[in-house]
Tab-separated table of C-alpha atoms in Angstrom:
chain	number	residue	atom	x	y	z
A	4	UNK	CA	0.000	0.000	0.000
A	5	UNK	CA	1.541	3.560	-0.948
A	6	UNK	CA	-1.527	5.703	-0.471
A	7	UNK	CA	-4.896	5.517	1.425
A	8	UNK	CA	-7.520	8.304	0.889
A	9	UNK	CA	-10.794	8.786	2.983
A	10	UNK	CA	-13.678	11.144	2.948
A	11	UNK	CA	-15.589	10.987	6.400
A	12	UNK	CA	-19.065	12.226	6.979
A	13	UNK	CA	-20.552	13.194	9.737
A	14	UNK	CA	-23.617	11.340	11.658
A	15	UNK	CA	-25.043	13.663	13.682
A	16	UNK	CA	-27.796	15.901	12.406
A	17	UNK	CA	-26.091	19.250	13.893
A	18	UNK	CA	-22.653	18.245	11.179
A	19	UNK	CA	-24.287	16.216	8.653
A	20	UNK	CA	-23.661	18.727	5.885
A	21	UNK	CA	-19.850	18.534	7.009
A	22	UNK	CA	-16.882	16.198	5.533
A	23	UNK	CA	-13.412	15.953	6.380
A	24	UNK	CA	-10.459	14.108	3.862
A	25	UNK	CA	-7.657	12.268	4.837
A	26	UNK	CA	-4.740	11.738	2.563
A	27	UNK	CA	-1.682	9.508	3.672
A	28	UNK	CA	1.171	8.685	1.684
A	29	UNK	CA	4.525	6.028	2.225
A	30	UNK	CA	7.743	8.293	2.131
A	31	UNK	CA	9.088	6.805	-0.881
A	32	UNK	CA	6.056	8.114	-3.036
A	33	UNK	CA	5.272	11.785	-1.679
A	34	UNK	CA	6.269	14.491	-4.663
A	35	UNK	CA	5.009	12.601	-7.827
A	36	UNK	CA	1.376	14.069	-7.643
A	37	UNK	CA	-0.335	11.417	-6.156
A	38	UNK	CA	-1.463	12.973	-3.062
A	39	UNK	CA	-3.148	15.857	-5.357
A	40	UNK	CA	-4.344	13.091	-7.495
A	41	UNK	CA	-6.283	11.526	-4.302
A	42	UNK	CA	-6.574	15.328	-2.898
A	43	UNK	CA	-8.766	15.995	-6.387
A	44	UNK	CA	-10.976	12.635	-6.233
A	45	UNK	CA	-11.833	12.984	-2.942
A	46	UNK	CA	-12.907	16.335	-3.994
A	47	UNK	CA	-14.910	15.417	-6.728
A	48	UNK	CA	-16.690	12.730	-4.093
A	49	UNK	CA	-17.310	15.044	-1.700
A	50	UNK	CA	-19.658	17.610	-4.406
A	51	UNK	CA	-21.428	14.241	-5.611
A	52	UNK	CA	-22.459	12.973	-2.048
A	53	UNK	CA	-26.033	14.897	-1.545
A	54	UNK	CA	-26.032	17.131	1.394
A	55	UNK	CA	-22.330	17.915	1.471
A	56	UNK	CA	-21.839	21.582	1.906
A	57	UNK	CA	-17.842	21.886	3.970
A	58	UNK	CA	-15.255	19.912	3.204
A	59	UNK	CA	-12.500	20.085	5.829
A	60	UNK	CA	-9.018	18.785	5.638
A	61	UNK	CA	-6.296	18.173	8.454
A	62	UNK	CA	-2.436	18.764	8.253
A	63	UNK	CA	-0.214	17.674	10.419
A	64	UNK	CA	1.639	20.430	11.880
A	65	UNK	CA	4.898	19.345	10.654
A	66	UNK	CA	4.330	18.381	7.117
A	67	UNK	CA	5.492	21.217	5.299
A	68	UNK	CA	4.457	20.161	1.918
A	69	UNK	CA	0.972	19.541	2.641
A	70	UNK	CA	0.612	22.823	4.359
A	71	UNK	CA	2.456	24.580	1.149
A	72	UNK	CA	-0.537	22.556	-0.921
């Protein structure tokens, strides 16, 4: 495994038009594009799931590329 994506909704009624992504990538394969390549699909996901209206994303504070986007 070099990559694993998510998109999370939210159950409760009060966050139910919220979504979050998570992106996570092996060392060997960060800088050829495919965390933006995952970044866009999860994207696109997010606009076709009815009800979505926020998509959130989390970086962890010490990776620099990810908070450059």
């Amino acid at each position: 495994i070099v990559a694993n994506a998510q998109l999370r909704l939210f159950a409760h009624v009060k966050d139910k038009h919220r979504s979050n992504i998570g992106i996570a990538l092996s060392d060997g394969y960060r800088g050829l594009g495919i965390g933006s390549l995952l970044f866009d699909i999860m994207i696109e996901l997010a606009k076709q799931t009815p009800g979505i209206e926020q998509i959130e994303l989390d970086v962890i504070n010490k990776n620099e590329q990810a908070k450059r986007g």
